[in-house]
Amino acid sequence: MHCPFCRHNDSRVIDSRTADDGATIRRRRQCPACNRRFTTSETATLTVIKRSGVTEPFSRPKIVSGVRKACQGRPVGDDDLAVLAQQVEEHMRASGQAQIEAHEVGLAILGPLRRLDEIAYLRFASVYQGFETLDDFEAAIALLRAERDMTSSDATHDSPGHPGERGDQHDHDISADTSSRAHHGVLEGSHMTPRQGGTN
Ligand SMILES: [Zn+2]
């Protein structure tokens, strides 16, 4: 592969090792032109099947950009979004499937986003799940409140200002009856680059 420093069109593998319980291979490479070293990370491609039938590689940046729109003006930082995208990818990989439907990716976003910021969650869900009336919002808010009540009955005190700090909640409910018309927006476009750069 190209050297990321000088764009020389070849590189030499000087070390190879597995990581993440064998799910990843990391290769230390050296550029024969500029002699600089870099690391590549190789994982099985996680493929997303769009509703049109077109497939594309799963992309964390795409998750981030899709969710970022819902987080405008909210106290959600780039690091939070990076963690969310990582959680979504881990969730997808844990399913053991090499191909997943775009719709499942959207569902996997809802849980972590709800824990991160409830307003951003409502915005995202309203687009993703195609809310059309105030009733849709009311139903979603009722579910959020029900979850909050469940959570606060477990804890000695609630912390409404910090929804992200509450414990793990299970992802059932809202996502169950997602209508098929609403799977748009989040996962358009296509790009996925190997992670590069020094890890040692
Ligand atoms: Zn080079």
mmCIF file with all atom_site columns, C-alpha atoms and ligand atoms in Angstrom:
data_model
loop_
_atom_site.group_PDB
_atom_site.id
_atom_site.type_symbol
_atom_site.label_atom_id
_atom_site.label_alt_id
_atom_site.label_comp_id
_atom_site.label_asym_id
_atom_site.label_entity_id
_atom_site.label_seq_id
_atom_site.pdbx_PDB_ins_code
_atom_site.Cartn_x
_atom_site.Cartn_y
_atom_site.Cartn_z
_atom_site.occupancy
_atom_site.B_iso_or_equiv
_atom_site.pdbx_formal_charge
_atom_site.auth_seq_id
_atom_site.auth_comp_id
_atom_site.auth_asym_id
_atom_site.auth_atom_id
_atom_site.pdbx_PDB_model_num
ATOM   1   C  CA . MET A 1 1   ? 0.000   0.000   0.000  1.00 0.00 ? 1   MET A CA 1
ATOM   2   C  CA . HIS A 1 2   ? 0.954   3.659   -0.406 1.00 0.00 ? 2   HIS A CA 1
ATOM   3   C  CA . CYS A 1 3   ? 3.231   5.274   2.127  1.00 0.00 ? 3   CYS A CA 1
ATOM   4   C  CA . PRO A 1 4   ? 1.042   7.750   4.050  1.00 0.00 ? 4   PRO A CA 1
ATOM   5   C  CA . PHE A 1 5   ? 3.976   10.153  4.396  1.00 0.00 ? 5   PHE A CA 1
ATOM   6   C  CA . CYS A 1 6   ? 5.477   10.392  0.911  1.00 0.00 ? 6   CYS A CA 1
ATOM   7   C  CA . ARG A 1 7   ? 2.879   8.489   -1.148 1.00 0.00 ? 7   ARG A CA 1
ATOM   8   C  CA . HIS A 1 8   ? 5.470   6.056   -2.430 1.00 0.00 ? 8   HIS A CA 1
ATOM   9   C  CA . ASN A 1 9   ? 3.461   3.250   -3.968 1.00 0.00 ? 9   ASN A CA 1
ATOM   10  C  CA . ASP A 1 10  ? 4.939   0.393   -2.000 1.00 0.00 ? 10  ASP A CA 1
ATOM   11  C  CA . SER A 1 11  ? 5.778   -0.541  1.565  1.00 0.00 ? 11  SER A CA 1
ATOM   12  C  CA . ARG A 1 12  ? 7.421   -3.443  3.306  1.00 0.00 ? 12  ARG A CA 1
ATOM   13  C  CA . VAL A 1 13  ? 5.871   -5.421  6.166  1.00 0.00 ? 13  VAL A CA 1
ATOM   14  C  CA . ILE A 1 14  ? 8.317   -5.642  9.049  1.00 0.00 ? 14  ILE A CA 1
ATOM   15  C  CA . ASP A 1 15  ? 6.053   -7.091  11.705 1.00 0.00 ? 15  ASP A CA 1
ATOM   16  C  CA . SER A 1 16  ? 2.631   -8.711  11.872 1.00 0.00 ? 16  SER A CA 1
ATOM   17  C  CA . ARG A 1 17  ? 0.560   -9.568  14.886 1.00 0.00 ? 17  ARG A CA 1
ATOM   18  C  CA . THR A 1 18  ? -3.036  -10.286 15.775 1.00 0.00 ? 18  THR A CA 1
ATOM   19  C  CA . ALA A 1 19  ? -5.068  -8.143  18.123 1.00 0.00 ? 19  ALA A CA 1
ATOM   20  C  CA . ASP A 1 20  ? -8.612  -8.029  19.459 1.00 0.00 ? 20  ASP A CA 1
ATOM   21  C  CA . ASP A 1 21  ? -8.703  -11.785 20.037 1.00 0.00 ? 21  ASP A CA 1
ATOM   22  C  CA . GLY A 1 22  ? -7.684  -12.538 16.493 1.00 0.00 ? 22  GLY A CA 1
ATOM   23  C  CA . ALA A 1 23  ? -10.281 -10.265 14.885 1.00 0.00 ? 23  ALA A CA 1
ATOM   24  C  CA . THR A 1 24  ? -7.597  -7.837  13.742 1.00 0.00 ? 24  THR A CA 1
ATOM   25  C  CA . ILE A 1 25  ? -4.156  -8.143  12.241 1.00 0.00 ? 25  ILE A CA 1
ATOM   26  C  CA . ARG A 1 26  ? -1.809  -5.237  12.737 1.00 0.00 ? 26  ARG A CA 1
ATOM   27  C  CA . ARG A 1 27  ? 1.112   -4.849  10.410 1.00 0.00 ? 27  ARG A CA 1
ATOM   28  C  CA . ARG A 1 28  ? 4.084   -2.634  11.003 1.00 0.00 ? 28  ARG A CA 1
ATOM   29  C  CA . ARG A 1 29  ? 5.296   -1.372  7.665  1.00 0.00 ? 29  ARG A CA 1
ATOM   30  C  CA . GLN A 1 30  ? 8.243   0.582   6.427  1.00 0.00 ? 30  GLN A CA 1
ATOM   31  C  CA . CYS A 1 31  ? 8.457   2.748   3.343  1.00 0.00 ? 31  CYS A CA 1
ATOM   32  C  CA . PRO A 1 32  ? 11.475  1.899   1.175  1.00 0.00 ? 32  PRO A CA 1
ATOM   33  C  CA . ALA A 1 33  ? 11.584  5.460   -0.171 1.00 0.00 ? 33  ALA A CA 1
ATOM   34  C  CA . CYS A 1 34  ? 11.445  7.628   2.970  1.00 0.00 ? 34  CYS A CA 1
ATOM   35  C  CA . ASN A 1 35  ? 12.110  4.841   5.519  1.00 0.00 ? 35  ASN A CA 1
ATOM   36  C  CA . ARG A 1 36  ? 9.319   6.016   7.769  1.00 0.00 ? 36  ARG A CA 1
ATOM   37  C  CA . ARG A 1 37  ? 7.234   3.425   9.556  1.00 0.00 ? 37  ARG A CA 1
ATOM   38  C  CA . PHE A 1 38  ? 3.502   3.120   9.956  1.00 0.00 ? 38  PHE A CA 1
ATOM   39  C  CA . THR A 1 39  ? 0.971   0.574   11.127 1.00 0.00 ? 39  THR A CA 1
ATOM   40  C  CA . THR A 1 40  ? -1.952  -0.846  9.247  1.00 0.00 ? 40  THR A CA 1
ATOM   41  C  CA . SER A 1 41  ? -4.857  -2.630  10.801 1.00 0.00 ? 41  SER A CA 1
ATOM   42  C  CA . GLU A 1 42  ? -6.652  -5.353  8.935  1.00 0.00 ? 42  GLU A CA 1
ATOM   43  C  CA . THR A 1 43  ? -10.119 -6.578  9.884  1.00 0.00 ? 43  THR A CA 1
ATOM   44  C  CA . ALA A 1 44  ? -12.764 -8.489  8.008  1.00 0.00 ? 44  ALA A CA 1
ATOM   45  C  CA . THR A 1 45  ? -14.902 -6.036  6.119  1.00 0.00 ? 45  THR A CA 1
ATOM   46  C  CA . LEU A 1 46  ? -18.209 -5.419  7.761  1.00 0.00 ? 46  LEU A CA 1
ATOM   47  C  CA . THR A 1 47  ? -20.623 -4.859  4.937  1.00 0.00 ? 47  THR A CA 1
ATOM   48  C  CA . VAL A 1 48  ? -23.772 -2.820  5.151  1.00 0.00 ? 48  VAL A CA 1
ATOM   49  C  CA . ILE A 1 49  ? -26.640 -3.694  2.833  1.00 0.00 ? 49  ILE A CA 1
ATOM   50  C  CA . LYS A 1 50  ? -28.671 -0.666  1.947  1.00 0.00 ? 50  LYS A CA 1
ATOM   51  C  CA . ARG A 1 51  ? -32.360 -0.873  1.280  1.00 0.00 ? 51  ARG A CA 1
ATOM   52  C  CA . SER A 1 52  ? -31.685 -0.559  -2.441 1.00 0.00 ? 52  SER A CA 1
ATOM   53  C  CA . GLY A 1 53  ? -29.632 -3.744  -2.210 1.00 0.00 ? 53  GLY A CA 1
ATOM   54  C  CA . VAL A 1 54  ? -26.353 -1.910  -2.744 1.00 0.00 ? 54  VAL A CA 1
ATOM   55  C  CA . THR A 1 55  ? -23.630 -2.935  -0.318 1.00 0.00 ? 55  THR A CA 1
ATOM   56  C  CA . GLU A 1 56  ? -20.882 -0.799  1.134  1.00 0.00 ? 56  GLU A CA 1
ATOM   57  C  CA . PRO A 1 57  ? -18.289 -1.157  3.870  1.00 0.00 ? 57  PRO A CA 1
ATOM   58  C  CA . PHE A 1 58  ? -19.337 -0.186  7.378  1.00 0.00 ? 58  PHE A CA 1
ATOM   59  C  CA . SER A 1 59  ? -17.844 3.191   8.195  1.00 0.00 ? 59  SER A CA 1
ATOM   60  C  CA . ARG A 1 60  ? -17.471 4.792   11.602 1.00 0.00 ? 60  ARG A CA 1
ATOM   61  C  CA . PRO A 1 61  ? -17.037 8.277   10.097 1.00 0.00 ? 61  PRO A CA 1
ATOM   62  C  CA . LYS A 1 62  ? -20.387 7.841   8.423  1.00 0.00 ? 62  LYS A CA 1
ATOM   63  C  CA . ILE A 1 63  ? -22.029 6.943   11.710 1.00 0.00 ? 63  ILE A CA 1
ATOM   64  C  CA . VAL A 1 64  ? -20.464 10.002  13.307 1.00 0.00 ? 64  VAL A CA 1
ATOM   65  C  CA . SER A 1 65  ? -21.611 12.363  10.579 1.00 0.00 ? 65  SER A CA 1
ATOM   66  C  CA . GLY A 1 66  ? -25.097 10.907  10.653 1.00 0.00 ? 66  GLY A CA 1
ATOM   67  C  CA . VAL A 1 67  ? -25.443 11.313  14.390 1.00 0.00 ? 67  VAL A CA 1
ATOM   68  C  CA . ARG A 1 68  ? -23.676 14.665  14.586 1.00 0.00 ? 68  ARG A CA 1
ATOM   69  C  CA . LYS A 1 69  ? -26.574 16.385  12.832 1.00 0.00 ? 69  LYS A CA 1
ATOM   70  C  CA . ALA A 1 70  ? -28.892 15.250  15.596 1.00 0.00 ? 70  ALA A CA 1
ATOM   71  C  CA . CYS A 1 71  ? -26.463 16.606  18.207 1.00 0.00 ? 71  CYS A CA 1
ATOM   72  C  CA . GLN A 1 72  ? -26.302 20.218  17.032 1.00 0.00 ? 72  GLN A CA 1
ATOM   73  C  CA . GLY A 1 73  ? -26.323 22.559  19.998 1.00 0.00 ? 73  GLY A CA 1
ATOM   74  C  CA . ARG A 1 74  ? -26.218 19.661  22.433 1.00 0.00 ? 74  ARG A CA 1
ATOM   75  C  CA . PRO A 1 75  ? -23.394 18.965  24.891 1.00 0.00 ? 75  PRO A CA 1
ATOM   76  C  CA . VAL A 1 76  ? -22.066 16.072  22.843 1.00 0.00 ? 76  VAL A CA 1
ATOM   77  C  CA . GLY A 1 77  ? -18.448 16.233  21.770 1.00 0.00 ? 77  GLY A CA 1
ATOM   78  C  CA . ASP A 1 78  ? -16.441 14.573  19.035 1.00 0.00 ? 78  ASP A CA 1
ATOM   79  C  CA . ASP A 1 79  ? -15.056 12.084  21.542 1.00 0.00 ? 79  ASP A CA 1
ATOM   80  C  CA . ASP A 1 80  ? -18.581 11.092  22.562 1.00 0.00 ? 80  ASP A CA 1
ATOM   81  C  CA . LEU A 1 81  ? -19.467 10.535  18.919 1.00 0.00 ? 81  LEU A CA 1
ATOM   82  C  CA . ALA A 1 82  ? -16.317 8.501   18.331 1.00 0.00 ? 82  ALA A CA 1
ATOM   83  C  CA . VAL A 1 83  ? -17.173 6.282   21.293 1.00 0.00 ? 83  VAL A CA 1
ATOM   84  C  CA . LEU A 1 84  ? -20.725 5.894   20.035 1.00 0.00 ? 84  LEU A CA 1
ATOM   85  C  CA . ALA A 1 85  ? -19.532 4.852   16.569 1.00 0.00 ? 85  ALA A CA 1
ATOM   86  C  CA . GLN A 1 86  ? -17.152 2.387   18.175 1.00 0.00 ? 86  GLN A CA 1
ATOM   87  C  CA . GLN A 1 87  ? -19.972 0.924   20.268 1.00 0.00 ? 87  GLN A CA 1
ATOM   88  C  CA . VAL A 1 88  ? -22.115 0.552   17.174 1.00 0.00 ? 88  VAL A CA 1
ATOM   89  C  CA . GLU A 1 89  ? -19.327 -1.221  15.313 1.00 0.00 ? 89  GLU A CA 1
ATOM   90  C  CA . GLU A 1 90  ? -18.614 -3.524  18.255 1.00 0.00 ? 90  GLU A CA 1
ATOM   91  C  CA . HIS A 1 91  ? -22.295 -4.329  18.509 1.00 0.00 ? 91  HIS A CA 1
ATOM   92  C  CA . MET A 1 92  ? -22.385 -5.198  14.805 1.00 0.00 ? 92  MET A CA 1
ATOM   93  C  CA . ARG A 1 93  ? -19.243 -7.304  14.963 1.00 0.00 ? 93  ARG A CA 1
ATOM   94  C  CA . ALA A 1 94  ? -20.479 -9.103  18.052 1.00 0.00 ? 94  ALA A CA 1
ATOM   95  C  CA . SER A 1 95  ? -23.469 -10.295 16.054 1.00 0.00 ? 95  SER A CA 1
ATOM   96  C  CA . GLY A 1 96  ? -21.025 -12.438 14.083 1.00 0.00 ? 96  GLY A CA 1
ATOM   97  C  CA . GLN A 1 97  ? -22.541 -11.436 10.771 1.00 0.00 ? 97  GLN A CA 1
ATOM   98  C  CA . ALA A 1 98  ? -20.316 -10.187 7.973  1.00 0.00 ? 98  ALA A CA 1
ATOM   99  C  CA . GLN A 1 99  ? -23.259 -8.459  6.308  1.00 0.00 ? 99  GLN A CA 1
ATOM   100 C  CA . ILE A 1 100 ? -25.782 -6.339  8.082  1.00 0.00 ? 100 ILE A CA 1
ATOM   101 C  CA . GLU A 1 101 ? -28.754 -4.329  6.961  1.00 0.00 ? 101 GLU A CA 1
ATOM   102 C  CA . ALA A 1 102 ? -28.524 -0.548  7.113  1.00 0.00 ? 102 ALA A CA 1
ATOM   103 C  CA . HIS A 1 103 ? -31.682 -0.685  9.158  1.00 0.00 ? 103 HIS A CA 1
ATOM   104 C  CA . GLU A 1 104 ? -29.904 -2.695  11.880 1.00 0.00 ? 104 GLU A CA 1
ATOM   105 C  CA . VAL A 1 105 ? -27.132 -0.124  12.009 1.00 0.00 ? 105 VAL A CA 1
ATOM   106 C  CA . GLY A 1 106 ? -29.707 2.568   12.672 1.00 0.00 ? 106 GLY A CA 1
ATOM   107 C  CA . LEU A 1 107 ? -31.240 0.527   15.456 1.00 0.00 ? 107 LEU A CA 1
ATOM   108 C  CA . ALA A 1 108 ? -27.821 -0.030  16.987 1.00 0.00 ? 108 ALA A CA 1
ATOM   109 C  CA . ILE A 1 109 ? -27.321 3.742   17.116 1.00 0.00 ? 109 ILE A CA 1
ATOM   110 C  CA . LEU A 1 110 ? -30.498 4.406   19.086 1.00 0.00 ? 110 LEU A CA 1
ATOM   111 C  CA . GLY A 1 111 ? -29.434 2.789   22.375 1.00 0.00 ? 111 GLY A CA 1
ATOM   112 C  CA . PRO A 1 112 ? -26.050 4.478   22.814 1.00 0.00 ? 112 PRO A CA 1
ATOM   113 C  CA . LEU A 1 113 ? -27.438 7.794   21.585 1.00 0.00 ? 113 LEU A CA 1
ATOM   114 C  CA . ARG A 1 114 ? -30.264 7.673   24.107 1.00 0.00 ? 114 ARG A CA 1
ATOM   115 C  CA . ARG A 1 115 ? -27.742 7.228   26.897 1.00 0.00 ? 115 ARG A CA 1
ATOM   116 C  CA . LEU A 1 116 ? -25.647 10.072  25.511 1.00 0.00 ? 116 LEU A CA 1
ATOM   117 C  CA . ASP A 1 117 ? -28.304 12.730  25.051 1.00 0.00 ? 117 ASP A CA 1
ATOM   118 C  CA . GLU A 1 118 ? -32.055 12.322  25.118 1.00 0.00 ? 118 GLU A CA 1
ATOM   119 C  CA . ILE A 1 119 ? -32.783 15.325  22.929 1.00 0.00 ? 119 ILE A CA 1
ATOM   120 C  CA . ALA A 1 120 ? -30.346 14.189  20.256 1.00 0.00 ? 120 ALA A CA 1
ATOM   121 C  CA . TYR A 1 121 ? -31.891 10.762  20.538 1.00 0.00 ? 121 TYR A CA 1
ATOM   122 C  CA . LEU A 1 122 ? -35.381 12.128  19.920 1.00 0.00 ? 122 LEU A CA 1
ATOM   123 C  CA . ARG A 1 123 ? -34.175 14.102  16.916 1.00 0.00 ? 123 ARG A CA 1
ATOM   124 C  CA . PHE A 1 124 ? -32.398 11.096  15.456 1.00 0.00 ? 124 PHE A CA 1
ATOM   125 C  CA . ALA A 1 125 ? -35.276 8.741   16.147 1.00 0.00 ? 125 ALA A CA 1
ATOM   126 C  CA . SER A 1 126 ? -37.759 11.188  14.637 1.00 0.00 ? 126 SER A CA 1
ATOM   127 C  CA . VAL A 1 127 ? -35.884 11.134  11.335 1.00 0.00 ? 127 VAL A CA 1
ATOM   128 C  CA . TYR A 1 128 ? -34.766 7.542   11.391 1.00 0.00 ? 128 TYR A CA 1
ATOM   129 C  CA . GLN A 1 129 ? -38.096 6.120   12.448 1.00 0.00 ? 129 GLN A CA 1
ATOM   130 C  CA . GLY A 1 130 ? -40.086 8.566   10.375 1.00 0.00 ? 130 GLY A CA 1
ATOM   131 C  CA . PHE A 1 131 ? -42.080 10.317  13.099 1.00 0.00 ? 131 PHE A CA 1
ATOM   132 C  CA . GLU A 1 132 ? -44.996 12.038  11.450 1.00 0.00 ? 132 GLU A CA 1
ATOM   133 C  CA . THR A 1 133 ? -47.162 13.327  14.237 1.00 0.00 ? 133 THR A CA 1
ATOM   134 C  CA . LEU A 1 134 ? -46.908 14.692  17.757 1.00 0.00 ? 134 LEU A CA 1
ATOM   135 C  CA . ASP A 1 135 ? -48.231 11.333  18.912 1.00 0.00 ? 135 ASP A CA 1
ATOM   136 C  CA . ASP A 1 136 ? -45.037 9.712   17.662 1.00 0.00 ? 136 ASP A CA 1
ATOM   137 C  CA . PHE A 1 137 ? -42.989 12.105  19.780 1.00 0.00 ? 137 PHE A CA 1
ATOM   138 C  CA . GLU A 1 138 ? -45.270 11.598  22.766 1.00 0.00 ? 138 GLU A CA 1
ATOM   139 C  CA . ALA A 1 139 ? -44.888 7.843   22.531 1.00 0.00 ? 139 ALA A CA 1
ATOM   140 C  CA . ALA A 1 140 ? -41.098 8.130   22.319 1.00 0.00 ? 140 ALA A CA 1
ATOM   141 C  CA . ILE A 1 141 ? -40.969 10.527  25.250 1.00 0.00 ? 141 ILE A CA 1
ATOM   142 C  CA . ALA A 1 142 ? -43.248 8.266   27.293 1.00 0.00 ? 142 ALA A CA 1
ATOM   143 C  CA . LEU A 1 143 ? -40.794 5.433   26.702 1.00 0.00 ? 143 LEU A CA 1
ATOM   144 C  CA . LEU A 1 144 ? -37.866 7.611   27.744 1.00 0.00 ? 144 LEU A CA 1
ATOM   145 C  CA . ARG A 1 145 ? -39.703 8.553   30.937 1.00 0.00 ? 145 ARG A CA 1
ATOM   146 C  CA . ALA A 1 146 ? -40.598 4.938   31.650 1.00 0.00 ? 146 ALA A CA 1
ATOM   147 C  CA . GLU A 1 147 ? -36.959 3.946   31.250 1.00 0.00 ? 147 GLU A CA 1
ATOM   148 C  CA . ARG A 1 148 ? -35.863 6.790   33.470 1.00 0.00 ? 148 ARG A CA 1
ATOM   149 C  CA . ASP A 1 149 ? -38.310 5.706   36.163 1.00 0.00 ? 149 ASP A CA 1
ATOM   150 C  CA . MET A 1 150 ? -37.057 2.158   35.947 1.00 0.00 ? 150 MET A CA 1
ATOM   151 C  CA . THR A 1 151 ? -33.499 3.358   36.248 1.00 0.00 ? 151 THR A CA 1
ATOM   152 C  CA . SER A 1 152 ? -34.122 5.750   39.129 1.00 0.00 ? 152 SER A CA 1
ATOM   153 C  CA . SER A 1 153 ? -35.943 3.086   41.114 1.00 0.00 ? 153 SER A CA 1
ATOM   154 C  CA . ASP A 1 154 ? -32.697 1.113   41.005 1.00 0.00 ? 154 ASP A CA 1
ATOM   155 C  CA . ALA A 1 155 ? -30.530 4.032   42.028 1.00 0.00 ? 155 ALA A CA 1
ATOM   156 C  CA . THR A 1 156 ? -30.561 6.094   45.210 1.00 0.00 ? 156 THR A CA 1
ATOM   157 C  CA . HIS A 1 157 ? -30.731 9.298   43.233 1.00 0.00 ? 157 HIS A CA 1
ATOM   158 C  CA . ASP A 1 158 ? -31.406 10.289  39.684 1.00 0.00 ? 158 ASP A CA 1
ATOM   159 C  CA . SER A 1 159 ? -29.140 12.601  37.721 1.00 0.00 ? 159 SER A CA 1
ATOM   160 C  CA . PRO A 1 160 ? -31.296 14.101  35.009 1.00 0.00 ? 160 PRO A CA 1
ATOM   161 C  CA . GLY A 1 161 ? -28.576 16.516  33.949 1.00 0.00 ? 161 GLY A CA 1
ATOM   162 C  CA . HIS A 1 162 ? -26.230 13.675  33.058 1.00 0.00 ? 162 HIS A CA 1
ATOM   163 C  CA . PRO A 1 163 ? -28.137 11.019  31.192 1.00 0.00 ? 163 PRO A CA 1
ATOM   164 C  CA . GLY A 1 164 ? -24.895 9.586   29.865 1.00 0.00 ? 164 GLY A CA 1
ATOM   165 C  CA . GLU A 1 165 ? -23.778 8.670   33.349 1.00 0.00 ? 165 GLU A CA 1
ATOM   166 C  CA . ARG A 1 166 ? -26.648 6.402   34.060 1.00 0.00 ? 166 ARG A CA 1
ATOM   167 C  CA . GLY A 1 167 ? -26.066 2.709   33.910 1.00 0.00 ? 167 GLY A CA 1
ATOM   168 C  CA . ASP A 1 168 ? -26.545 0.501   30.922 1.00 0.00 ? 168 ASP A CA 1
ATOM   169 C  CA . GLN A 1 169 ? -30.097 0.103   29.836 1.00 0.00 ? 169 GLN A CA 1
ATOM   170 C  CA . HIS A 1 170 ? -31.369 -2.558  27.589 1.00 0.00 ? 170 HIS A CA 1
ATOM   171 C  CA . ASP A 1 171 ? -32.280 -1.860  24.041 1.00 0.00 ? 171 ASP A CA 1
ATOM   172 C  CA . HIS A 1 172 ? -35.776 -3.093  23.540 1.00 0.00 ? 172 HIS A CA 1
ATOM   173 C  CA . ASP A 1 173 ? -38.914 -1.036  23.003 1.00 0.00 ? 173 ASP A CA 1
ATOM   174 C  CA . ILE A 1 174 ? -38.917 1.778   20.460 1.00 0.00 ? 174 ILE A CA 1
ATOM   175 C  CA . SER A 1 175 ? -36.842 -0.063  17.930 1.00 0.00 ? 175 SER A CA 1
ATOM   176 C  CA . ALA A 1 176 ? -39.212 -3.001  17.806 1.00 0.00 ? 176 ALA A CA 1
ATOM   177 C  CA . ASP A 1 177 ? -41.711 -1.635  15.345 1.00 0.00 ? 177 ASP A CA 1
ATOM   178 C  CA . THR A 1 178 ? -39.570 0.474   13.083 1.00 0.00 ? 178 THR A CA 1
ATOM   179 C  CA . SER A 1 179 ? -41.381 0.922   9.846  1.00 0.00 ? 179 SER A CA 1
ATOM   180 C  CA . SER A 1 180 ? -39.513 0.062   6.718  1.00 0.00 ? 180 SER A CA 1
ATOM   181 C  CA . ARG A 1 181 ? -40.059 3.421   5.066  1.00 0.00 ? 181 ARG A CA 1
ATOM   182 C  CA . ALA A 1 182 ? -37.762 5.248   7.424  1.00 0.00 ? 182 ALA A CA 1
ATOM   183 C  CA . HIS A 1 183 ? -34.371 3.834   6.666  1.00 0.00 ? 183 HIS A CA 1
ATOM   184 C  CA . HIS A 1 184 ? -32.829 6.756   4.954  1.00 0.00 ? 184 HIS A CA 1
ATOM   185 C  CA . GLY A 1 185 ? -30.226 9.358   5.387  1.00 0.00 ? 185 GLY A CA 1
ATOM   186 C  CA . VAL A 1 186 ? -27.743 8.004   7.806  1.00 0.00 ? 186 VAL A CA 1
ATOM   187 C  CA . LEU A 1 187 ? -25.687 5.674   5.727  1.00 0.00 ? 187 LEU A CA 1
ATOM   188 C  CA . GLU A 1 188 ? -25.371 7.227   2.313  1.00 0.00 ? 188 GLU A CA 1
ATOM   189 C  CA . GLY A 1 189 ? -22.087 7.553   0.510  1.00 0.00 ? 189 GLY A CA 1
ATOM   190 C  CA . SER A 1 190 ? -19.107 5.333   0.770  1.00 0.00 ? 190 SER A CA 1
ATOM   191 C  CA . HIS A 1 191 ? -15.623 5.451   2.121  1.00 0.00 ? 191 HIS A CA 1
ATOM   192 C  CA . MET A 1 192 ? -13.545 3.453   4.532  1.00 0.00 ? 192 MET A CA 1
ATOM   193 C  CA . THR A 1 193 ? -9.843  3.817   4.910  1.00 0.00 ? 193 THR A CA 1
ATOM   194 C  CA . PRO A 1 194 ? -7.546  1.569   6.844  1.00 0.00 ? 194 PRO A CA 1
ATOM   195 C  CA . ARG A 1 195 ? -6.399  2.985   10.106 1.00 0.00 ? 195 ARG A CA 1
ATOM   196 C  CA . GLN A 1 196 ? -2.825  4.055   9.842  1.00 0.00 ? 196 GLN A CA 1
ATOM   197 C  CA . GLY A 1 197 ? -0.252  5.638   12.007 1.00 0.00 ? 197 GLY A CA 1
ATOM   198 C  CA . GLY A 1 198 ? 2.030   4.819   14.825 1.00 0.00 ? 198 GLY A CA 1
ATOM   199 C  CA . THR A 1 199 ? 0.867   2.657   17.648 1.00 0.00 ? 199 THR A CA 1
ATOM   200 C  CA . ASN A 1 200 ? 4.245   2.380   19.258 1.00 0.00 ? 200 ASN A CA 1
HETATM 201 ZN ZN . ZN  B 2 .   ? 7.471   7.090   2.324  1.00 0.00 ? 1   ZN  B ZN 1
#
